[in-house]
Amino acid sequence: MNIEIALVFSIVLIAAGLLITEKLRADVIALLSLIALALTGLVSPTEAFSGFSRPAVMTILSIFIITAALERTGVTRVIGDRLLRLAGGKESRLIPLIMIAGALLSLVMNNIAAGAVLLPAIIGITRQTDVKPSKLLMPLSFATMLGGMATLLTTSNILVSNALRDAGQKSFSLFDFAPVGVPIVIAGILYMVIVGQRLLPQRNPGSQVRKSATPKQLSDLYELDRGVCHIYVQAGSAMAGLSVEEGGWNEKLGLTVIGVSRGGRVWLSPDKDYRVIEGDVVVAGGQTDDVELAYFGLKQTEDTTWNGEFASEVIDLVEVILAPRSEFAGKTLKEIDFRDKYGLSVLSIWREGNAIREAVAEIPLELGDALLVQGLRNKIKLLRTDPNVLVLDEDEDAPTLKPHKGWLSAGIVIIALTLATLDVIPIAEAFFTAAIALVLTKCLTMDEAYKSIEWRSIFLIAGFIPLGTALDHSGAAALIGNWLVSALGGFGPAVLAGGLFIATTLILQVLGNVGSAVIFAPIAIKAAEQMGSDPRAFAMAVALGTSMAFLTPTAHPVNVMMMGPGGYTVRDFTKVGIGLTVVLFVVVLIALPLVWGL
């Protein structure tokens, strides 16, 4: 081991430690590792910033745009709805069909996007049947990862393919994963149908609403009536004459204003400029005491005008969860300026089986939280467009786009897939051209294209790519490859490939798919060269391992996205996922040698 290898190992370990402790954002850690590699001379300045121009990054960027176009033109919604309708209301049919839908969408979409597209539709099904979300959402999450194992169009698969090309080897084509990935998808679905569904919890999380999902049912499930108080604004009150915003009801009293009763009428979800006057009765969520109220010239009362409803013809109640990688995570509603920004009120937060109704604006939000939001329907419609959140119902008033746009966008994507599959043009060029064509044909605007790109993911990937280069150039990959060959090579290449698969699967649970792909791809290639085996076979083992995020919810953002609506715990994922991981490991050990001649 020389000084360069020691430096690379140090940077890898420090980056891993920061990722585990979550002291910094993952994309910031990637960029810091890039800087460290450049300053220590482990990579040249050109190599340090080459990640931003790699075909792998441009392919991933193009996939974000293509996914947005397919969503905007209604293609993904049609695919999801058609498959889900086939299931009817029977749980035994819903699980396999939902998994098929998730796997199919993830063949051409980002896994997270595939899960987000189907999530509202599945919540809608649970609201019309007696099937619980906890029985359907984990299968959906797992299906998106299984589908990603059958195609190149997954972030980690693209990165591994990029590592092959950098090493002077032939990179993977679009459907090189299919011969091994399709059996994996089939085995995964069979496991979930035969075994997994029996292990899934029967749980009624607060974010599950049954039947018609009326505002009344939502308020009952969140037990809003238990936390409602009626506050009378007395003559001379310090709150009289102030707008809802100026009054600072949440900051001063820990109350969320639900409505204001005046003159025999109740104004629900008043906007921030609505002025409270003497004689009003403020209907508020939360608890306070008489001493605090008296200080502001207020007192508790009973108002017979309010009928206990939290919605009306123009005011609605909806559930919202934080999207994966949401900028809202770790921030309070006050820090986000949620009420001012959206003109909506959060009445309750559902977290780990409990509804929080007091001082909700002061509570830092967490991924997996479900928020009960009240406000004008047109404001809620705008909220649906925010990438930081997902509204857990389907928008019945969503505009139906012209059918020819759907066919047009689907046609452009199919042409790109065909050209890439036949090697007429490289995958990056095919998909980037398709993305531009979708803009030119007005399937989405250029501004929408920019907004659709998950820039944090792009910087995360581009920042970590030089780490793979450093592992290769410094000799660190060759050294680890030699250790692996010494330990497992005597048992044959199939066992060594299996060892790489297991190692990648375990590291994935901690570092995520990008980090595990960047680290293990060059190691697998060097190990294969030392064994005299096909480097693409060993690289395939690593690529498949980077999708095995079944053991913990934090291993993949799509798992986190399902936690709140499904009411899952970490133990639920481990309980169901460990058997699936074992089954897929066996499939890989059988299929990989048969397909790649190990």
Coordinates of C-alpha atoms in Angstrom, one line a residue, residues 20-516:
I20 CA -23.8 7.6 7.9
T21 CA -24.0 10.4 10.5
E22 CA -25.9 12.6 8.1
K23 CA -23.9 15.6 9.3
L24 CA -24.0 17.0 5.8
R25 CA -26.2 16.5 2.8
A26 CA -25.1 13.7 0.5
D27 CA -24.5 16.0 -2.5
V28 CA -22.3 18.3 -0.4
I29 CA -20.3 15.3 0.8
A30 CA -19.8 14.2 -2.9
L31 CA -18.5 17.7 -3.8
L32 CA -16.2 17.8 -0.8
S33 CA -14.7 14.4 -1.8
L34 CA -14.2 15.8 -5.3
I35 CA -12.3 18.8 -3.9
A36 CA -10.2 16.5 -1.6
L37 CA -9.2 14.3 -4.5
A38 CA -8.2 17.3 -6.6
L39 CA -6.2 19.0 -3.9
T40 CA -4.3 15.9 -3.0
G41 CA -3.5 15.3 -6.7
L42 CA -5.2 11.9 -6.8
V43 CA -7.1 13.1 -9.9
S44 CA -6.2 15.9 -12.4
P45 CA -8.3 19.0 -12.5
T46 CA -9.9 17.7 -15.7
E47 CA -10.7 14.4 -14.1
A48 CA -12.1 16.1 -11.0
F49 CA -14.8 17.9 -13.0
S50 CA -15.3 15.3 -15.7
G51 CA -18.3 13.9 -13.9
F52 CA -20.4 16.8 -15.0
S53 CA -19.8 15.9 -18.7
R54 CA -19.9 12.2 -18.5
P55 CA -22.5 10.4 -20.7
A56 CA -23.8 8.7 -17.6
V57 CA -24.8 12.0 -16.0
M58 CA -26.4 13.3 -19.2
T59 CA -28.3 10.0 -19.5
I60 CA -29.7 10.4 -16.0
L61 CA -30.5 14.1 -16.6
S62 CA -32.4 13.1 -19.7
I63 CA -34.3 10.5 -17.9
F64 CA -35.6 13.1 -15.4
I65 CA -36.9 15.2 -18.3
I66 CA -38.4 12.2 -20.1
T67 CA -40.2 11.1 -16.9
A68 CA -41.7 14.5 -16.5
A69 CA -42.9 14.6 -20.1
L70 CA -44.5 11.1 -19.7
E71 CA -46.2 12.3 -16.5
R72 CA -47.4 15.6 -18.0
T73 CA -48.9 14.0 -21.1
G74 CA -50.7 11.4 -19.0
V75 CA -48.9 8.4 -20.2
T76 CA -47.8 7.1 -16.8
R77 CA -51.2 7.8 -15.3
V78 CA -52.9 5.7 -18.1
I79 CA -50.4 2.8 -17.6
G80 CA -50.8 2.8 -13.9
D81 CA -54.6 3.2 -13.9
R82 CA -55.2 0.5 -16.5
L83 CA -53.1 -2.1 -14.6
L84 CA -54.6 -1.2 -11.3
R85 CA -58.2 -1.4 -12.5
L86 CA -57.5 -5.0 -13.6
A87 CA -57.1 -5.9 -10.0
G88 CA -60.5 -4.8 -8.8
G89 CA -60.6 -4.6 -5.0
K90 CA -59.1 -8.0 -4.1
E91 CA -55.8 -7.9 -2.2
S92 CA -54.6 -11.2 -3.8
R93 CA -54.8 -9.6 -7.2
L94 CA -53.8 -6.1 -6.2
I95 CA -50.3 -7.1 -4.9
P96 CA -49.0 -8.8 -8.1
L97 CA -50.6 -6.2 -10.4
I98 CA -49.3 -3.3 -8.4
M99 CA -45.8 -4.9 -8.5
I100 CA -46.1 -5.4 -12.3
A101 CA -47.1 -1.8 -12.7
G102 CA -44.2 -0.5 -10.6
A103 CA -41.7 -2.8 -12.3
L104 CA -42.9 -1.7 -15.8
L105 CA -42.8 2.0 -15.0
S106 CA -39.3 1.7 -13.5
L107 CA -38.0 0.2 -16.8
V108 CA -38.1 3.7 -18.4
M109 CA -38.4 6.0 -15.3
N110 CA -36.5 6.9 -12.2
N111 CA -37.5 4.5 -9.4
I112 CA -38.6 7.3 -7.2
A113 CA -40.8 8.8 -9.9
A114 CA -42.3 5.4 -10.6
G115 CA -43.3 5.1 -7.0
A116 CA -44.6 8.7 -6.8
V117 CA -46.8 8.2 -9.9
L118 CA -48.6 5.1 -8.5
L119 CA -48.8 6.2 -4.9
P120 CA -51.9 8.4 -5.2
A121 CA -53.6 5.8 -7.3
I122 CA -53.0 3.1 -4.7
I123 CA -54.1 5.3 -1.9
G124 CA -57.3 5.9 -3.9
I125 CA -57.9 2.2 -4.2
T126 CA -57.5 1.7 -0.4
R127 CA -60.0 4.4 0.2
Q128 CA -62.6 2.5 -1.9
T129 CA -61.9 -0.9 -0.5
D130 CA -61.0 -2.6 2.8
V131 CA -57.4 -3.2 1.7
K132 CA -55.0 -1.4 4.0
P133 CA -52.1 0.7 2.5
S134 CA -49.7 -1.3 4.6
K135 CA -50.5 -4.3 2.4
L136 CA -49.7 -2.5 -0.9
L137 CA -47.2 0.2 -0.5
M138 CA -44.1 -1.9 0.4
P139 CA -44.8 -4.2 -2.5
L140 CA -44.9 -1.1 -4.7
S141 CA -41.6 0.2 -3.3
F142 CA -39.9 -3.2 -3.8
A143 CA -41.3 -3.5 -7.4
T144 CA -39.7 -0.2 -8.5
M145 CA -36.3 -1.5 -7.4
L146 CA -36.9 -5.0 -9.0
G147 CA -37.9 -3.4 -12.3
G148 CA -34.7 -1.3 -12.2
M149 CA -32.6 -4.5 -12.0
A150 CA -33.9 -5.5 -15.5
T151 CA -32.8 -2.4 -17.4
L152 CA -29.8 -0.1 -17.8
L153 CA -32.0 2.9 -17.0
T154 CA -31.3 3.0 -13.3
T155 CA -28.8 5.5 -11.8
S156 CA -26.5 2.9 -10.3
N157 CA -26.6 0.6 -13.4
I158 CA -25.6 3.6 -15.6
L159 CA -22.7 4.4 -13.3
V160 CA -21.4 0.8 -13.4
S161 CA -21.7 0.8 -17.1
N162 CA -19.8 4.1 -17.2
A163 CA -17.0 2.5 -15.0
L164 CA -16.7 -0.3 -17.6
R165 CA -16.2 2.2 -20.4
D166 CA -13.6 4.1 -18.4
A167 CA -11.7 0.9 -17.8
G168 CA -11.5 0.3 -21.6
Q169 CA -14.2 -2.4 -21.4
K170 CA -17.4 -2.7 -23.4
S171 CA -20.2 -1.0 -21.5
F172 CA -23.7 -2.4 -21.0
S173 CA -26.3 -2.0 -23.7
L174 CA -29.9 -1.1 -22.9
F175 CA -31.2 -4.6 -22.2
D176 CA -28.1 -6.5 -21.2
F177 CA -29.7 -6.6 -17.7
A178 CA -32.9 -8.3 -18.9
P179 CA -31.6 -12.0 -19.0
V180 CA -30.8 -11.8 -15.3
G181 CA -33.1 -9.0 -14.3
V182 CA -36.4 -10.5 -15.6
P183 CA -36.0 -13.7 -13.6
I184 CA -35.2 -11.5 -10.6
V185 CA -38.4 -9.5 -11.1
I186 CA -40.5 -12.7 -11.5
A187 CA -38.9 -14.3 -8.4
G188 CA -39.4 -11.1 -6.4
I189 CA -43.1 -10.9 -7.3
L190 CA -43.7 -14.6 -6.5
Y191 CA -42.0 -14.2 -3.2
M192 CA -44.2 -11.2 -2.2
V193 CA -47.3 -13.0 -3.4
I194 CA -46.6 -16.3 -1.7
V195 CA -44.6 -15.3 1.4
G196 CA -44.1 -11.5 1.6
Q197 CA -47.8 -10.5 1.8
R198 CA -48.2 -12.8 4.9
L199 CA -45.5 -10.8 6.6
L200 CA -46.8 -7.4 5.8
P201 CA -48.5 -5.6 8.7
Q202 CA -52.2 -5.1 9.0
R203 CA -52.1 -1.6 10.1
N204 CA -54.3 1.5 10.0
P205 CA -51.9 4.5 10.0
G206 CA -53.3 7.9 10.6
S207 CA -52.7 8.7 6.9
Q208 CA -55.0 5.9 5.8
V209 CA -58.5 7.0 5.0
R210 CA -61.0 4.4 4.1
K211 CA -64.0 4.4 1.7
S212 CA -64.8 7.8 0.2
A213 CA -62.1 9.8 2.0
T214 CA -64.4 12.7 2.9
P215 CA -63.0 15.6 5.0
K216 CA -65.1 14.3 7.8
Q217 CA -63.3 11.0 7.8
L218 CA -60.0 12.7 7.6
S219 CA -60.8 14.9 10.6
D220 CA -62.0 11.8 12.5
L221 CA -58.9 9.8 11.8
Y222 CA -56.7 12.7 12.9
E223 CA -59.1 13.2 15.9
L224 CA -59.2 16.9 15.2
D225 CA -62.3 17.5 17.3
R226 CA -60.3 16.5 20.4
G227 CA -57.9 19.3 19.9
V228 CA -60.3 22.1 19.0
C229 CA -61.0 25.1 21.2
H230 CA -63.3 28.1 20.7
I231 CA -61.7 31.4 21.7
Y232 CA -63.9 34.5 22.3
V233 CA -62.3 37.8 21.4
Q234 CA -63.3 40.2 24.2
A235 CA -63.7 43.9 24.0
G236 CA -60.2 45.6 24.2
S237 CA -58.4 42.3 23.3
A238 CA -54.9 42.7 22.1
M239 CA -55.8 40.4 19.2
A240 CA -58.7 42.5 18.0
G241 CA -58.1 44.5 14.8
L242 CA -55.1 42.3 13.9
S243 CA -54.9 40.1 10.9
V244 CA -54.4 36.3 11.4
E245 CA -50.8 36.8 10.5
E246 CA -50.3 39.9 12.7
G247 CA -51.9 38.1 15.6
G248 CA -49.4 35.4 15.6
W249 CA -51.8 32.9 17.1
N250 CA -49.4 30.0 16.7
E251 CA -46.3 31.8 18.0
K252 CA -48.1 33.3 21.0
L253 CA -50.5 30.6 21.9
G254 CA -49.5 27.5 20.0
L255 CA -52.9 27.5 18.2
T256 CA -53.6 26.9 14.5
V257 CA -56.5 29.0 13.3
I258 CA -59.1 26.7 11.6
G259 CA -61.9 29.3 11.2
V260 CA -63.5 32.4 12.5
S261 CA -67.1 32.6 13.6
R262 CA -68.8 36.0 13.0
G263 CA -72.5 37.0 12.7
G264 CA -73.8 33.4 12.5
R265 CA -71.4 32.4 9.8
V266 CA -68.0 30.6 10.0
W267 CA -65.1 31.5 7.6
L268 CA -63.0 28.4 7.4
S269 CA -59.2 28.6 6.7
P270 CA -59.1 32.4 6.7
D271 CA -56.2 33.8 4.8
K272 CA -53.3 35.6 6.5
D273 CA -54.9 39.1 5.9
Y274 CA -58.3 38.2 7.5
R275 CA -58.8 40.6 10.4
V276 CA -60.1 39.3 13.7
I277 CA -62.4 41.8 15.5
E278 CA -64.0 42.1 18.9
G279 CA -66.9 39.6 19.3
D280 CA -65.4 37.0 17.0
V281 CA -65.0 33.4 18.0
V282 CA -61.8 31.9 16.7
V283 CA -62.0 28.1 16.1
A284 CA -58.5 26.9 16.7
G285 CA -56.5 23.6 16.9
G286 CA -54.3 23.0 19.9
Q287 CA -54.5 23.5 23.6
T288 CA -53.9 26.6 25.7
D289 CA -54.8 27.7 29.2
D290 CA -57.1 30.5 30.6
V291 CA -54.2 32.5 32.0
E292 CA -52.5 32.8 28.6
L293 CA -55.8 33.7 27.0
A294 CA -56.7 36.3 29.6
Y295 CA -53.3 38.0 29.0
F296 CA -54.4 38.7 25.4
G297 CA -58.0 39.6 26.3
L298 CA -59.4 36.2 25.2
K299 CA -61.4 33.5 26.8
Q300 CA -62.6 30.0 26.0
T301 CA -66.3 29.6 25.1
E302 CA -68.6 27.4 23.1
D303 CA -69.7 28.4 19.6
T304 CA -72.9 26.8 18.3
T305 CA -72.4 28.3 14.8
W306 CA -69.6 26.0 14.0
N307 CA -71.0 22.5 13.1
G308 CA -67.7 20.6 13.5
E309 CA -66.9 20.6 9.8
F310 CA -63.4 21.4 8.7
A311 CA -64.3 21.7 5.0
S312 CA -66.9 23.4 2.8
E313 CA -67.7 23.8 -0.9
V314 CA -64.5 25.9 -1.4
I315 CA -62.4 24.7 1.5
D316 CA -60.9 21.2 1.4
L317 CA -58.8 18.8 3.6
V318 CA -56.1 16.7 2.1
E319 CA -53.2 14.6 3.3
V320 CA -49.7 15.4 2.2
I321 CA -46.3 13.7 2.7
L322 CA -42.8 15.0 2.1
A323 CA -41.3 13.8 -1.2
P324 CA -38.0 12.0 -1.1
R325 CA -35.2 14.5 -0.8
S326 CA -37.7 17.2 0.1
E327 CA -36.2 20.5 1.0
F328 CA -38.7 20.7 3.9
A329 CA -37.1 17.8 5.8
G330 CA -35.6 19.1 9.1
K331 CA -37.3 22.4 8.8
T332 CA -40.4 23.7 10.7
L333 CA -43.5 24.9 9.0
K334 CA -42.6 28.4 10.4
E335 CA -39.2 28.2 8.7
I336 CA -40.8 27.2 5.4
D337 CA -43.4 30.0 5.7
F338 CA -45.9 27.3 4.8
R339 CA -49.0 29.3 5.5
D340 CA -47.7 32.5 3.7
K341 CA -46.2 30.6 0.8
Y342 CA -49.2 28.4 0.0
G343 CA -52.1 30.1 1.7
L344 CA -52.8 26.8 3.5
S345 CA -52.9 25.6 7.1
V346 CA -51.5 22.4 8.5
L347 CA -53.9 21.2 11.2
S348 CA -52.0 18.1 12.3
I349 CA -48.9 16.0 11.7
W350 CA -49.0 12.2 11.8
R351 CA -45.8 10.7 13.0
E352 CA -45.1 7.1 14.2
G353 CA -48.7 6.3 14.9
N354 CA -49.6 9.6 16.7
A355 CA -51.4 12.7 15.6
I356 CA -49.7 15.9 16.7
R357 CA -52.0 18.9 16.9
E358 CA -50.3 21.4 19.2
A359 CA -47.7 24.0 18.0
V360 CA -47.4 22.2 14.7
A361 CA -45.6 25.2 13.2
E362 CA -42.7 24.7 15.6
I363 CA -42.0 21.0 14.9
P364 CA -39.2 20.1 12.5
L365 CA -40.6 17.9 9.7
E366 CA -39.3 14.4 9.0
L367 CA -39.4 12.2 6.0
G368 CA -42.3 9.9 6.5
D369 CA -44.5 12.5 8.2
A370 CA -48.1 12.9 6.9
L371 CA -49.6 16.4 7.1
L372 CA -53.3 17.2 7.3
V373 CA -53.7 20.4 5.2
Q374 CA -56.7 22.7 5.1
G375 CA -57.4 25.4 2.6
L376 CA -58.9 26.7 -0.6
R377 CA -59.2 24.1 -3.4
N378 CA -57.3 26.2 -5.9
K379 CA -54.5 26.6 -3.4
I380 CA -54.3 22.9 -2.9
K381 CA -54.2 22.5 -6.7
L382 CA -51.1 24.7 -6.7
L383 CA -49.6 22.6 -3.9
R384 CA -49.7 19.5 -6.1
T385 CA -47.2 21.1 -8.4
D386 CA -44.6 21.5 -5.7
P387 CA -41.8 18.8 -5.9
N388 CA -41.2 18.9 -2.2
V389 CA -44.5 17.3 -1.4
L390 CA -46.9 14.6 -2.6
V391 CA -50.7 15.0 -2.2
L392 CA -52.2 11.6 -1.2
D393 CA -55.2 11.7 -3.5
E394 CA -55.8 11.9 -7.2
D395 CA -56.8 15.3 -8.6
E396 CA -60.3 14.7 -10.0
D397 CA -60.2 18.2 -11.6
A398 CA -56.8 17.7 -13.2
P399 CA -56.9 18.7 -16.9
T400 CA -57.0 15.9 -19.4
L401 CA -54.3 16.5 -21.9
K402 CA -54.9 16.0 -25.6
P403 CA -54.5 12.3 -26.5
H404 CA -52.1 13.0 -29.3
K405 CA -49.6 14.5 -26.9
G406 CA -49.6 11.2 -24.9
W407 CA -49.1 9.2 -28.1
L408 CA -46.5 11.7 -29.3
S409 CA -44.4 11.5 -26.0
A410 CA -44.7 7.8 -25.9
G411 CA -43.6 7.5 -29.5
I412 CA -40.6 9.7 -29.0
V413 CA -39.4 7.6 -26.0
I414 CA -40.0 4.3 -27.9
I415 CA -37.9 5.6 -30.9
A416 CA -35.1 6.6 -28.5
L417 CA -35.3 3.2 -26.8
T418 CA -35.2 1.4 -30.2
L419 CA -32.2 3.4 -31.5
A420 CA -30.3 2.8 -28.3
T421 CA -31.2 -1.0 -28.2
L422 CA -30.1 -1.5 -31.8
D423 CA -26.9 0.5 -31.1
V424 CA -27.7 2.9 -33.9
I425 CA -26.6 5.8 -31.6
P426 CA -25.3 5.7 -28.0
I427 CA -27.7 5.7 -25.1
A428 CA -26.8 9.1 -23.9
E429 CA -27.3 10.7 -27.3
A430 CA -30.5 8.9 -27.9
F431 CA -32.1 10.0 -24.6
F432 CA -30.8 13.5 -24.7
T433 CA -32.2 13.9 -28.2
A434 CA -35.5 12.5 -27.0
A435 CA -35.6 15.0 -24.1
I436 CA -35.0 17.9 -26.5
A437 CA -37.6 16.5 -28.9
L438 CA -40.2 16.4 -26.1
V439 CA -39.5 20.1 -25.5
L440 CA -39.7 21.0 -29.1
T441 CA -43.0 19.2 -29.6
K442 CA -44.4 21.0 -26.5
C443 CA -44.9 17.9 -24.4
L444 CA -43.4 20.0 -21.7
T445 CA -41.8 23.5 -21.7
M446 CA -38.1 24.2 -21.2
D447 CA -38.8 25.7 -17.8
E448 CA -40.7 22.5 -16.8
A449 CA -37.7 20.5 -18.1
Y450 CA -35.3 22.4 -15.8
K451 CA -37.7 22.0 -12.8
S452 CA -38.0 18.2 -13.4
I453 CA -34.3 17.6 -13.0
E454 CA -33.2 16.5 -9.5
W455 CA -30.1 18.7 -9.4
R456 CA -29.0 17.3 -6.1
S457 CA -28.8 13.9 -7.6
I458 CA -26.9 15.2 -10.6
F459 CA -24.3 16.9 -8.3
L460 CA -24.2 13.8 -6.1
I461 CA -23.4 11.6 -9.0
A462 CA -21.0 14.0 -10.7
G463 CA -19.2 14.6 -7.4
F464 CA -18.7 10.9 -6.7
I465 CA -17.6 9.8 -10.1
P466 CA -14.0 11.1 -9.6
L467 CA -13.8 8.8 -6.5
G468 CA -14.1 5.8 -8.8
T469 CA -11.4 7.3 -11.0
A470 CA -9.1 7.7 -8.0
L471 CA -9.8 4.1 -6.8
D472 CA -8.7 2.9 -10.2
H473 CA -5.7 5.1 -10.9
S474 CA -4.2 4.9 -7.4
G475 CA -4.2 1.1 -7.5
A476 CA -6.7 0.9 -4.5
A477 CA -9.3 -1.0 -6.6
A478 CA -6.6 -3.4 -7.8
L479 CA -5.5 -4.0 -4.2
I480 CA -9.0 -4.7 -2.9
G481 CA -9.6 -6.8 -6.0
N482 CA -6.5 -8.8 -5.2
W483 CA -7.7 -9.3 -1.6
L484 CA -11.0 -10.6 -2.9
V485 CA -9.4 -12.9 -5.4
S486 CA -7.1 -14.3 -2.6
A487 CA -10.1 -14.9 -0.3
L488 CA -12.7 -16.2 -2.7
G489 CA -11.0 -16.8 -6.1
G490 CA -10.1 -20.4 -5.2
F491 CA -13.8 -21.2 -5.1
G492 CA -14.3 -20.1 -8.7
P493 CA -15.5 -16.9 -10.4
A494 CA -19.2 -17.5 -9.6
V495 CA -18.5 -17.5 -5.8
L496 CA -16.4 -14.3 -6.2
A497 CA -19.2 -12.6 -8.2
G498 CA -21.6 -13.7 -5.4
G499 CA -19.2 -12.2 -2.8
L500 CA -19.2 -8.9 -4.7
F501 CA -23.0 -9.0 -4.8
I502 CA -23.3 -9.5 -1.1
A503 CA -20.7 -6.9 -0.2
T504 CA -22.4 -4.3 -2.5
T505 CA -25.8 -5.2 -1.0
L506 CA -24.6 -4.6 2.6
I507 CA -22.7 -1.4 1.8
L508 CA -25.8 -0.2 -0.1
Q509 CA -27.8 -0.1 3.2
V510 CA -25.4 2.5 4.5
L511 CA -24.0 4.4 1.6
G512 CA -26.9 4.2 -0.9
N513 CA -26.8 3.1 -4.5
V514 CA -24.6 5.9 -5.9
G515 CA -21.9 5.5 -3.3
S516 CA -21.9 1.7 -3.5

